[in-house]
Every structure is written in C-alpha cells, then in structure tokens.
Amino acid sequence: MSLSIATVPVWSFEDKNVLTMYHGTEPHPVEILPGTIPPYIKLDPFLMGLGIQPGRREEHRLVLDINQRDLTIDLNTHDAYYGRTKAPFSIQERDGALYVQTLHLVKVFSDLLGVQLIYDRPSRSLHVPKIEDVVATIRTHRRGERYQISVIYNQGLRAPKVEKIDRSLLLKIPRSPVIIDKTRMEPNEAITSMEVFTNLPDGSTEILFQMGPGVSSYTVDPFSPNNPRTLIDLRGDFTPESEIETGLPIEKQVGIQRIVIDPGHGGMDRGALGPTGLKEKDVVLDLAKRLKHQLDMLGTYAVKLTRDDDIFLSLKTRTAIANHYKADLFISIHVNAVKQYNAKGSETYYLSMDSDVDPDEFYHYHEFEGATGHEEEEEDPIGDDLTMMLWDMAQAKHLEDSFRLAKYIQEELNKLAGIRSRGVKQAPLKVLKGATMPAILFEAAFISNPLEEKKLKESLFKNQVAEAVARAIQNYDGDVKAKAQRGLLVPVEDPEP
Ligand SMILES: [Zn+2]
C-alpha cells in the first residue's frame, strides 16, 4: 500500500552517466547525456521502466500513449501537450536517441501519471511511486461547532482540488479509476449527499458533495503528498452539539477520545542536533504529524498537535493546550542525545514527583526542570506557592495511568527495535507536570548516534514509530474500556523493572 518514494539507494552505478530509476523494487539504469545539467535522460529506457510503449513519430512530433491519454511532444519548439496543458519539454537528439531534461520530465509525467515523481540530485536517482489503485476513504464527522469531510488516500498523489459549484463542493482527484470507500460516509445536516464520477476524459475522478442549507463557509487543509488526504471543514448555523444524540455505544464514551501530541522544542529552541545536522525540533514535528495521521486513520480519535509548525512554545503552554482541549492523553515526542555515540533505542518516561531524582541520571537533561535557559526567563502566571503546588500536583492523580500508557508505548517501541528488556522510566519532566490527564514523553531514538540519525531521516522508520505508538494507544484505550466495563482496576506491575 505504501509508496517507496523515499528509498535511498544503497548502491550506485559506477558510471557517472547513469541515473537510477526506482519504480517498485528493482532499480533500473537510465543513460544520461554527458555534460548536461540538469541531466538529460534517455527517453526510451525511462518509458520502458514505466511499461510505456515507445512513442510514434509524426514529422516533428512524438506522440505517446500514457494511460489512454495522448502526450504530444513538439521536437522543434520543445513543448509538451496533454489535455489542455502545454508545458516546457526540452529534448535533444543524439545518435538517433531522444534525451529529455529531467525536471521537465518530472513535471509532465507527474501530471500524467497522477503520482509525484521525485528526482534526487545527490544520489542521481529518479523515484516513480508504484501506480496502484487509488482507494479514497470518505468520512463525515461532527467536530465541535463544525462538520468535517475527510478523504484519506491510500497513497501519495498529485494534490486534489476543491471548488464550490452552487450548493455543492466538487473534489477533483487527478487519477482514475479511484475506488471509493464510503462505508463511513453518513449524510448529515452539512453534507446531505454525495455523487462520484470516475474515469472522466481528462483522467480524473470527481466527487460532488451536496451541502445543506446551514453551511455558510468552508476551508480546505493544505495537501501534502506525504500525508495524502483532503480535509474540508464546513462552518455555518448548525444544531448545537449538545442537542445531537451521539448514538455511540456506551463503551465508546469511556475510552480515549481526544489526544494531544506535543512535538518537543521548535523555533529558537532547536533541541538536540545529530552528527550531520538533523535538528530534533524538525524530526519530532515530522514524527508527530505521522502519528496524528495514523490515529486519524483509525477514525475514532480527535487528535491535536501543540504545534504544527516551527514555532517556540514554553513547556507550560504545551500542557495548557492539552488541558484546555480536555485531552484524554498527552504525548510529548523527543529524540535522545548523549555523548556515547553508540547509544540506541527508544525510551518512554512518565513524571516522577520525587524532587530528589538526580537529573544527571537522565540523558535528555535539557528537558528537565531548571536545566533550560528559556524556562527560567518565562514569566510564571501563577504567583503564590499554593497554586504553584496545585499546578505541580496536576499530574499526580494520573501517574498510574501515565505509567500504564508509557508501558504500552515502550513495549511497542521495544518490539520495533528488537529489544526485550528496556522498561519505562520516571523523571521530573516539567513538560508533563501540569497535565490533567495521563501524560508521557517518549524519545524515539538517539539522534546523536549516526546510525539512528540516518534512520530518523527515513520515512520507513518514522512511519514504523508512528504505527507502533498508535498501536500502543489503541491497546491502552482497550485497557481503559475493559477496566470501565468490569468496574475494576487492571493490575499494574511494579514501575521498577
Ligand atoms: Zn528534546
């Protein structure tokens, strides 16, 4: 299901005049016209790699058949024509073979195939995501005062477009056919019906959503090929949420519903740094977005990030966001850094109320109370000692649940790393202190370890971490529901391994 677009070639061709094409698993060599920058690559082996027939020449034109659509290349003007589009397509003929400028080729073939081609200059590789059937899963939900349509795609594709036509919203997906999963699509007061048109002449698929009379505006989230989905928010005059019968079974109500994910650091606070310069603040944001995506796919949780951009947030603001959102879980994501370059694996922490704990005992010292510069400067909105103490105690009554959650997460991360023994840890983490819900912090890997830093750059590893944590959350959620159903506590093991 997933794409291999981020694969880094582990070997390269000796010959500098060869580009490696990835389409599926087998690398496929394509000749480069010597001395060209950006490189001009030989057209026929590129087409062969995609399983496309060589084109037919008609005077100064070359016509190719791509997914039953014509691509006409004018060999004199160096333009490509497809549908109503005209795009630059620089081409050179050498010894009877045609060579095409790679960046032009990437643009035109991304449009025609409906997947994003990626040319990686340093490794001289061209990645063409495998073209499988696109499955679009459509869901409609109430989100507070608004309604949301989410369309989740099973693979990366060119950005779909949304436009308003009278009282309808038209979603145009630049692929055909698209398999539509609408089992989770339920008409409501904002979205009253839906129609699908696939295999349109321009190779696209259209979905027309009919809007109810209460809808007054809509917004569409920016599309990212790494997290392929279309999210449309509908606002307007709707029935107050309190008057809507949820219809959810009782056990749904007792489990986890809202989750806040906190990517550590951000803005001026870059966190730890890897040997090649990878910044903690960037990699944890990426991990947080992937985890949110995994959880969104389950369709049962409302998930919010404390930051979805490169901005600075104080530690208190982070828990305040979770408290305000009435989150059922707070998950802070970090990566570890230590002097021993070979330290590896993941670690999960929950709060220790014990002020005697020696922060030096813990690797990620910059997270701990008093150890970070900007925390000292931060104005404390709560002045007197009593409220300060209450703030400090907020997490106290959730410690047992926090431990249980940490344990589920560490278990999954251990499985991922192939480690059995590592247990959860306790530390005086300031970011968890004010949380009024079960709260944990996990360190996904050691960014200071060159091998782990490399893994942190790979989508595969980051997706595995996200999947592991999402699984752990589901396990924990199941545990909470079982506990509520039985009306008794699930036995907890001793925190000390
Ligand atoms: Zn950190």
Coordinates of C-alpha atoms and ligand atoms in Angstrom, one line a residue:
M1 CA 0.0 0.0 0.0
S2 CA 2.7 2.4 0.9
L3 CA 5.0 4.1 -1.6
S4 CA 8.7 3.6 -1.9
I5 CA 9.4 7.2 -2.8
A6 CA 11.8 7.8 0.0
T7 CA 14.0 4.8 -0.7
V8 CA 17.7 5.8 -0.5
P9 CA 19.7 3.7 -2.9
V10 CA 22.3 1.6 -1.0
W11 CA 24.5 1.2 -4.1
S12 CA 25.1 3.3 -7.1
F13 CA 26.2 2.6 -10.7
E14 CA 29.9 3.2 -11.2
D15 CA 29.2 5.1 -14.4
K16 CA 28.6 8.7 -13.7
N17 CA 26.4 9.0 -16.8
V18 CA 23.7 6.8 -15.5
L19 CA 20.7 7.7 -13.4
T20 CA 19.0 5.1 -11.3
M21 CA 15.2 4.9 -11.7
Y22 CA 13.1 3.3 -9.0
H23 CA 9.6 2.1 -9.8
G24 CA 8.7 -0.6 -7.4
T25 CA 11.6 -2.5 -6.1
E26 CA 14.2 -3.2 -8.8
P27 CA 16.5 -0.2 -9.7
H28 CA 16.6 0.4 -13.4
P29 CA 19.5 2.3 -15.1
V30 CA 18.8 5.1 -17.5
E31 CA 21.6 6.8 -19.5
I32 CA 22.3 10.5 -19.1
L33 CA 23.5 12.7 -22.0
P34 CA 27.1 13.5 -20.8
G35 CA 27.8 17.0 -19.6
T36 CA 24.1 18.1 -19.2
I37 CA 23.0 19.9 -16.0
P38 CA 20.2 19.3 -15.1
P39 CA 20.7 15.9 -16.7
Y40 CA 19.0 14.9 -19.9
I41 CA 18.0 11.3 -19.7
K42 CA 17.3 8.8 -22.4
L43 CA 13.6 8.6 -23.1
D44 CA 13.1 5.0 -24.2
P45 CA 14.6 3.3 -21.2
F46 CA 12.7 5.7 -18.9
L47 CA 9.4 4.7 -20.7
M48 CA 10.4 1.1 -20.6
G49 CA 10.9 1.3 -16.8
L50 CA 7.3 2.5 -16.6
G51 CA 6.0 -0.1 -19.0
I52 CA 5.0 2.5 -21.6
Q53 CA 5.4 1.8 -25.3
P54 CA 7.9 4.0 -27.2
G55 CA 6.1 6.8 -29.0
R56 CA 5.3 7.2 -32.7
R57 CA 6.9 9.9 -34.7
E58 CA 4.7 12.2 -36.8
E59 CA 7.0 14.6 -38.6
H60 CA 8.5 16.9 -35.9
R61 CA 6.2 15.5 -33.3
L62 CA 6.4 12.5 -31.0
V63 CA 3.1 11.1 -29.7
L64 CA 3.0 8.8 -26.6
D65 CA 0.1 6.9 -25.2
I66 CA 0.1 7.2 -21.4
N67 CA -2.9 5.6 -19.6
Q68 CA -5.0 6.1 -22.7
R69 CA -4.1 9.8 -22.9
D70 CA -2.0 11.4 -25.6
L71 CA 1.2 13.2 -24.8
T72 CA 2.4 15.1 -27.8
I73 CA 5.9 16.4 -27.8
D74 CA 6.9 19.1 -30.4
L75 CA 10.5 18.3 -31.2
N76 CA 11.1 21.8 -32.7
T77 CA 9.5 24.0 -30.0
H78 CA 10.3 21.7 -27.1
D79 CA 6.7 21.9 -25.8
A80 CA 4.6 19.0 -24.4
Y81 CA 0.9 19.0 -24.9
Y82 CA -1.6 16.9 -22.9
G83 CA -5.3 17.6 -22.3
R84 CA -5.4 21.4 -22.3
T85 CA -1.9 21.7 -20.8
K86 CA 1.2 23.0 -22.6
A87 CA 4.4 22.5 -20.6
P88 CA 8.1 23.0 -21.5
F89 CA 9.8 19.8 -22.5
S90 CA 13.4 20.2 -23.5
I91 CA 14.6 17.4 -25.7
Q92 CA 17.8 16.6 -27.5
E93 CA 18.5 14.0 -30.2
R94 CA 21.9 12.2 -30.1
D95 CA 22.8 9.2 -32.4
G96 CA 19.1 8.6 -33.1
A97 CA 18.1 8.6 -29.4
L98 CA 16.0 11.2 -27.6
Y99 CA 17.1 12.6 -24.3
V100 CA 14.8 14.7 -22.1
Q101 CA 15.6 17.3 -19.4
T102 CA 14.8 15.5 -16.1
L103 CA 13.0 18.4 -14.4
H104 CA 10.6 18.8 -17.3
L105 CA 10.1 15.1 -17.5
V106 CA 9.3 15.0 -13.7
K107 CA 6.6 17.7 -14.1
V108 CA 4.9 16.3 -17.2
F109 CA 4.9 12.7 -16.0
S110 CA 3.7 13.6 -12.5
D111 CA 0.7 15.3 -14.1
L112 CA 0.0 12.4 -16.5
L113 CA 0.5 9.5 -14.0
G114 CA -1.2 11.3 -11.1
V115 CA 1.7 10.5 -8.8
Q116 CA 4.6 12.7 -7.7
L117 CA 7.9 11.7 -9.3
I118 CA 10.9 12.7 -7.3
Y119 CA 14.4 13.4 -8.7
D120 CA 17.1 13.2 -6.1
R121 CA 20.1 15.1 -7.4
P122 CA 22.8 13.9 -4.9
S123 CA 22.1 10.3 -5.5
R124 CA 21.2 10.7 -9.2
S125 CA 18.0 8.8 -8.7
L126 CA 14.5 9.2 -10.0
H127 CA 11.7 7.8 -7.9
V128 CA 8.4 6.9 -9.5
P129 CA 5.9 5.7 -6.9
K130 CA 4.3 2.5 -8.0
I131 CA 0.9 3.1 -9.5
E132 CA -1.7 1.1 -7.7
D133 CA -5.4 1.5 -7.5
V134 CA -6.2 4.6 -5.5
V135 CA -8.5 4.0 -2.7
A136 CA -10.2 7.0 -1.2
T137 CA -11.9 6.6 2.2
I138 CA -14.5 9.2 2.8
R139 CA -15.7 10.0 6.3
T140 CA -18.0 12.7 7.6
H141 CA -17.9 13.8 11.2
R142 CA -19.1 16.5 13.6
R143 CA -16.1 18.4 15.0
G144 CA -17.4 20.7 17.7
E145 CA -19.2 23.6 16.0
R146 CA -18.4 22.4 12.5
Y147 CA -18.6 19.4 10.3
Q148 CA -15.7 17.8 8.5
I149 CA -15.3 15.8 5.4
S150 CA -12.1 13.7 5.4
V151 CA -10.9 11.9 2.3
I152 CA -8.0 9.7 3.1
Y153 CA -6.0 8.3 0.2
N154 CA -4.0 5.0 0.4
Q155 CA -1.1 6.5 -1.5
G156 CA 0.6 9.8 -2.4
L157 CA -0.8 11.5 -5.4
R158 CA -0.9 14.9 -7.0
A159 CA -2.9 17.4 -5.0
P160 CA -6.7 17.0 -5.5
K161 CA -8.6 20.3 -5.8
V162 CA -11.8 21.5 -4.1
E163 CA -14.1 24.1 -5.7
K164 CA -17.6 25.3 -4.9
I165 CA -20.3 25.0 -7.5
D166 CA -23.6 26.4 -6.4
R167 CA -24.6 24.5 -3.2
S168 CA -22.1 21.7 -3.8
L169 CA -18.4 21.1 -3.3
L170 CA -16.5 19.4 -6.1
L171 CA -13.5 17.4 -5.1
K172 CA -11.3 16.7 -8.2
I173 CA -8.8 13.8 -7.8
P174 CA -6.2 13.7 -10.7
R175 CA -6.4 9.9 -11.0
S176 CA -8.7 7.3 -12.5
P177 CA -10.1 4.9 -11.6
V178 CA -10.5 5.7 -7.8
I179 CA -12.1 3.1 -5.6
I180 CA -14.3 5.0 -3.2
D181 CA -14.9 3.6 0.3
K182 CA -18.0 5.3 1.6
T183 CA -18.9 2.9 4.4
R184 CA -18.1 5.7 6.9
M185 CA -19.8 8.4 5.0
E186 CA -23.1 9.3 6.7
P187 CA -25.3 12.1 5.4
N188 CA -25.8 14.9 8.0
E189 CA -27.2 18.4 8.1
A190 CA -24.0 19.8 6.4
I191 CA -23.3 17.2 3.8
T192 CA -26.6 15.8 2.5
S193 CA -25.5 13.6 -0.3
M194 CA -22.6 12.5 -2.5
E195 CA -22.1 11.6 -6.1
V196 CA -19.0 10.0 -7.7
F197 CA -17.8 10.4 -11.3
T198 CA -14.8 8.3 -12.2
N199 CA -12.9 7.6 -15.5
L200 CA -13.5 11.2 -16.8
P201 CA -11.9 12.0 -20.2
D202 CA -9.1 14.1 -18.5
G203 CA -8.1 11.0 -16.4
S204 CA -9.6 12.4 -13.2
T205 CA -12.3 11.4 -10.7
E206 CA -14.8 13.8 -9.3
I207 CA -16.8 13.7 -6.1
L208 CA -19.7 16.1 -5.7
F209 CA -20.8 16.8 -2.1
Q210 CA -24.2 18.4 -1.7
M211 CA -24.2 20.9 1.1
G212 CA -27.1 21.5 3.5
P213 CA -28.7 25.0 3.8
G214 CA -26.9 25.7 7.1
V215 CA -23.4 25.7 5.6
S216 CA -22.0 29.3 5.2
S217 CA -18.3 28.7 4.5
Y218 CA -15.7 26.1 4.1
T219 CA -11.9 25.7 4.4
V220 CA -9.6 23.1 2.9
D221 CA -6.4 22.0 4.7
P222 CA -3.2 22.2 2.6
F223 CA -2.5 18.9 0.9
S224 CA 0.8 17.1 1.5
P225 CA 1.8 14.1 -0.7
N226 CA 3.4 12.6 2.4
N227 CA 0.2 12.6 4.3
P228 CA -2.3 12.3 1.5
R229 CA -5.8 13.4 2.4
T230 CA -8.2 16.1 1.8
L231 CA -9.8 17.7 4.9
I232 CA -12.7 20.0 4.4
D233 CA -14.2 22.0 7.3
L234 CA -17.7 23.2 6.9
R235 CA -18.9 26.1 9.1
G236 CA -22.3 27.6 9.5
D237 CA -25.5 27.5 11.5
F238 CA -25.9 24.0 12.8
T239 CA -27.8 22.3 15.6
P240 CA -25.8 22.8 18.9
E241 CA -23.7 19.8 19.6
S242 CA -25.3 19.2 23.0
E243 CA -28.6 18.5 21.2
I244 CA -27.3 15.9 19.0
E245 CA -27.7 12.3 20.0
T246 CA -24.3 10.7 19.7
G247 CA -25.7 7.2 19.2
L248 CA -22.3 5.8 20.2
P249 CA -22.3 2.7 22.3
I250 CA -21.5 3.4 26.0
E251 CA -18.1 1.9 26.0
K252 CA -17.1 4.4 23.2
Q253 CA -17.7 7.2 25.6
V254 CA -15.5 5.9 28.4
G255 CA -12.4 5.3 26.3
I256 CA -9.9 7.7 24.8
Q257 CA -11.4 10.4 22.6
R258 CA -9.1 13.4 22.5
I259 CA -5.4 13.1 22.2
V260 CA -2.8 15.9 22.2
I261 CA 0.5 15.2 20.6
D262 CA 3.4 17.5 21.6
P263 CA 6.4 17.7 19.2
G264 CA 9.2 19.0 21.5
H265 CA 11.2 22.2 21.0
G266 CA 10.6 24.4 18.0
G267 CA 11.5 27.9 16.8
M268 CA 14.6 29.3 18.6
D269 CA 14.8 26.1 20.6
R270 CA 16.2 23.5 18.2
G271 CA 16.6 20.7 20.7
A272 CA 19.4 18.2 20.1
L273 CA 21.5 18.0 17.0
G274 CA 22.5 14.9 15.0
P275 CA 26.1 14.4 13.7
T276 CA 25.1 15.6 10.2
G277 CA 23.0 18.5 11.5
L278 CA 19.5 16.9 11.7
K279 CA 17.6 19.0 14.2
E280 CA 15.4 17.5 17.0
K281 CA 12.7 20.1 16.5
D282 CA 12.2 19.1 12.9
V283 CA 12.3 15.4 13.2
V284 CA 9.9 15.3 16.2
L285 CA 7.4 17.5 14.3
D286 CA 7.6 15.1 11.4
L287 CA 7.0 12.2 13.8
A288 CA 4.1 14.0 15.5
K289 CA 2.4 14.5 12.1
R290 CA 2.9 10.9 11.2
L291 CA 1.5 9.8 14.5
K292 CA -1.5 12.1 14.0
H293 CA -2.1 10.6 10.6
Q294 CA -2.0 7.0 12.0
L295 CA -4.5 8.0 14.7
D296 CA -6.7 9.9 12.2
M297 CA -6.9 6.8 10.0
L298 CA -8.5 4.9 12.9
G299 CA -11.4 7.3 12.8
T300 CA -12.1 7.1 16.5
Y301 CA -9.9 9.8 17.9
A302 CA -9.8 13.6 17.7
V303 CA -6.1 14.5 17.6
K304 CA -4.5 17.9 18.0
L305 CA -0.8 18.9 17.9
T306 CA 0.6 21.5 20.3
R307 CA 2.4 23.0 17.3
D308 CA 2.2 22.0 13.6
D309 CA 4.9 24.5 12.6
D310 CA 8.4 25.5 13.6
I311 CA 7.5 27.8 16.5
F312 CA 8.6 28.2 20.0
L313 CA 6.2 27.1 22.8
S314 CA 7.0 27.2 26.5
L315 CA 6.6 23.9 28.4
K316 CA 3.7 25.3 30.3
T317 CA 1.9 26.3 27.1
R318 CA 2.1 22.8 25.9
T319 CA 0.2 21.2 28.8
A320 CA -2.1 24.2 28.9
I321 CA -3.1 23.4 25.3
A322 CA -3.8 19.8 26.3
N323 CA -5.8 20.9 29.4
H324 CA -7.8 23.4 27.5
Y325 CA -8.6 20.9 24.8
K326 CA -9.7 18.5 27.5
A327 CA -7.4 15.8 26.1
D328 CA -7.6 12.3 27.4
L329 CA -4.0 11.7 26.7
F330 CA -0.9 13.9 26.3
I331 CA 2.1 12.6 24.4
S332 CA 5.3 14.5 24.1
I333 CA 7.8 13.4 21.4
H334 CA 11.5 13.9 21.6
V335 CA 14.7 12.3 20.4
N336 CA 17.6 11.5 22.7
A337 CA 21.2 12.8 22.6
V338 CA 24.2 11.6 24.6
K339 CA 27.9 11.7 24.4
Q340 CA 28.3 7.9 23.9
Y341 CA 27.7 7.9 20.1
N342 CA 26.6 4.3 20.0
A343 CA 23.7 4.6 22.5
K344 CA 20.5 3.5 20.7
G345 CA 16.8 2.6 21.0
S346 CA 13.7 4.3 22.4
E347 CA 12.8 5.4 25.9
T348 CA 9.5 6.3 27.5
Y349 CA 9.1 8.5 30.5
Y350 CA 6.4 9.5 32.9
L351 CA 6.5 12.0 35.6
S352 CA 8.4 11.5 38.8
M353 CA 7.0 13.5 41.7
D354 CA 10.2 12.9 43.6
S355 CA 12.3 16.1 43.6
D356 CA 15.3 14.1 44.8
V357 CA 15.8 12.4 41.5
D358 CA 19.2 13.4 40.1
P359 CA 18.6 14.9 36.7
D360 CA 22.2 13.9 35.7
E361 CA 20.9 10.3 35.8
F362 CA 18.9 11.1 32.7
Y363 CA 20.1 11.6 29.3
H364 CA 17.8 14.2 28.0
Y365 CA 18.8 16.7 30.6
H366 CA 17.7 19.8 28.8
E367 CA 14.0 18.8 29.3
F368 CA 14.3 18.8 33.0
E369 CA 13.3 21.4 35.4
G370 CA 15.7 24.3 35.8
A371 CA 18.0 23.0 33.2
T372 CA 16.8 25.1 30.3
G373 CA 17.6 28.7 29.9
H374 CA 14.3 30.0 28.5
E375 CA 12.2 28.3 31.2
E376 CA 14.0 30.5 33.8
E377 CA 13.0 33.6 31.9
E378 CA 9.4 32.5 31.5
E379 CA 7.0 34.6 33.5
D380 CA 5.1 32.4 35.9
P381 CA 1.4 33.4 35.6
I382 CA 0.6 31.6 38.8
G383 CA 2.2 33.5 41.6
D384 CA 1.6 32.1 45.1
D385 CA 3.0 28.9 46.5
L386 CA -0.3 27.2 46.9
T387 CA -1.5 27.4 43.3
M388 CA 2.0 26.6 42.2
M389 CA 1.8 23.4 44.3
L390 CA -1.6 22.6 42.8
W391 CA -0.2 23.0 39.4
D392 CA 2.7 20.8 40.3
M393 CA 0.2 18.2 41.6
A394 CA -2.0 18.2 38.5
Q395 CA -0.3 15.1 37.1
A396 CA -0.2 13.3 40.5
K397 CA -3.5 11.6 40.3
H398 CA -2.8 10.3 36.7
L399 CA 0.5 8.8 37.5
E400 CA -0.7 5.2 37.5
D401 CA -2.5 5.7 34.1
S402 CA 0.5 7.5 32.8
F403 CA 2.7 4.6 33.8
R404 CA 0.4 2.1 32.1
L405 CA 0.3 4.2 28.9
A406 CA 4.2 4.5 29.0
K407 CA 4.4 0.8 29.4
Y408 CA 2.2 0.1 26.3
I409 CA 4.3 2.5 24.3
Q410 CA 7.7 1.2 25.4
E411 CA 6.5 -2.4 24.7
E412 CA 5.7 -1.5 21.1
L413 CA 8.9 0.5 20.6
N414 CA 10.9 -2.4 22.1
K415 CA 9.3 -4.7 19.5
L416 CA 10.2 -2.3 16.8
A417 CA 13.8 -2.1 17.9
G418 CA 14.0 -5.8 18.7
I419 CA 14.8 -5.1 22.3
R420 CA 13.2 -7.0 25.1
S421 CA 14.4 -5.6 28.3
R422 CA 14.0 -1.8 28.3
G423 CA 11.4 -0.6 30.8
V424 CA 9.7 2.7 31.3
K425 CA 11.5 5.4 33.2
Q426 CA 10.4 8.1 35.6
A427 CA 11.9 11.6 35.6
P428 CA 11.0 15.1 36.9
L429 CA 9.9 16.3 33.4
K430 CA 8.5 19.8 33.6
V431 CA 6.5 19.4 30.4
L432 CA 4.4 16.6 32.0
K433 CA 3.8 18.3 35.3
G434 CA 0.8 20.4 34.7
A435 CA -1.1 17.9 32.6
T436 CA -4.5 17.0 34.0
M437 CA -4.6 13.7 32.1
P438 CA -2.3 10.7 31.6
A439 CA 0.8 12.1 30.1
I440 CA 4.1 10.6 28.8
L441 CA 7.2 11.6 27.0
F442 CA 9.0 9.3 24.6
E443 CA 12.4 9.6 23.0
A444 CA 12.0 7.9 19.6
A445 CA 15.7 7.2 19.0
F446 CA 19.2 8.6 19.7
I447 CA 19.8 11.4 17.2
S448 CA 23.4 11.6 18.5
N449 CA 24.0 8.1 17.1
P450 CA 25.0 8.3 13.4
L451 CA 23.0 5.2 12.5
E452 CA 19.9 6.3 14.4
E453 CA 20.2 9.8 12.9
K454 CA 20.2 8.2 9.5
K455 CA 17.1 6.1 10.4
L456 CA 15.4 9.3 11.6
K457 CA 15.7 10.7 8.1
E458 CA 13.9 7.7 6.6
S459 CA 10.2 7.7 6.1
L460 CA 10.0 4.0 6.7
F461 CA 11.4 4.2 10.2
K462 CA 9.3 7.2 11.1
N463 CA 6.2 5.5 9.9
Q464 CA 7.1 2.4 12.0
V465 CA 7.5 4.5 15.1
A466 CA 4.1 6.3 14.4
E467 CA 2.4 2.9 13.8
A468 CA 3.9 1.4 17.0
V469 CA 2.8 4.3 19.1
A470 CA -0.7 4.4 17.6
R471 CA -1.0 0.6 18.3
A472 CA 0.1 1.3 21.9
I473 CA -2.6 3.9 22.3
Q474 CA -5.2 1.5 21.0
N475 CA -4.0 -1.1 23.4
Y476 CA -4.2 1.4 26.3
D477 CA -7.6 2.5 25.1
G478 CA -8.8 -1.1 25.1
D479 CA -7.4 -1.5 28.6
V480 CA -9.3 1.6 29.8
K481 CA -12.6 0.4 28.3
A482 CA -12.2 -3.1 29.7
K483 CA -11.4 -1.6 33.1
A484 CA -14.5 0.6 33.0
Q485 CA -16.7 -2.3 31.9
R486 CA -15.6 -4.6 34.6
G487 CA -15.6 -1.7 37.1
L488 CA -12.3 -2.8 38.5
L489 CA -8.7 -2.0 38.1
V490 CA -6.4 -3.8 35.8
P491 CA -3.5 -5.0 37.8
V492 CA -0.4 -2.8 37.3
E493 CA 3.0 -4.2 37.5
D494 CA 5.7 -2.6 39.6
P495 CA 7.1 0.5 37.8
E496 CA 10.6 -0.6 38.5
P497 CA 11.7 -3.2 36.0
Ligands
ZN1 ZN 14.0 17.1 23.4

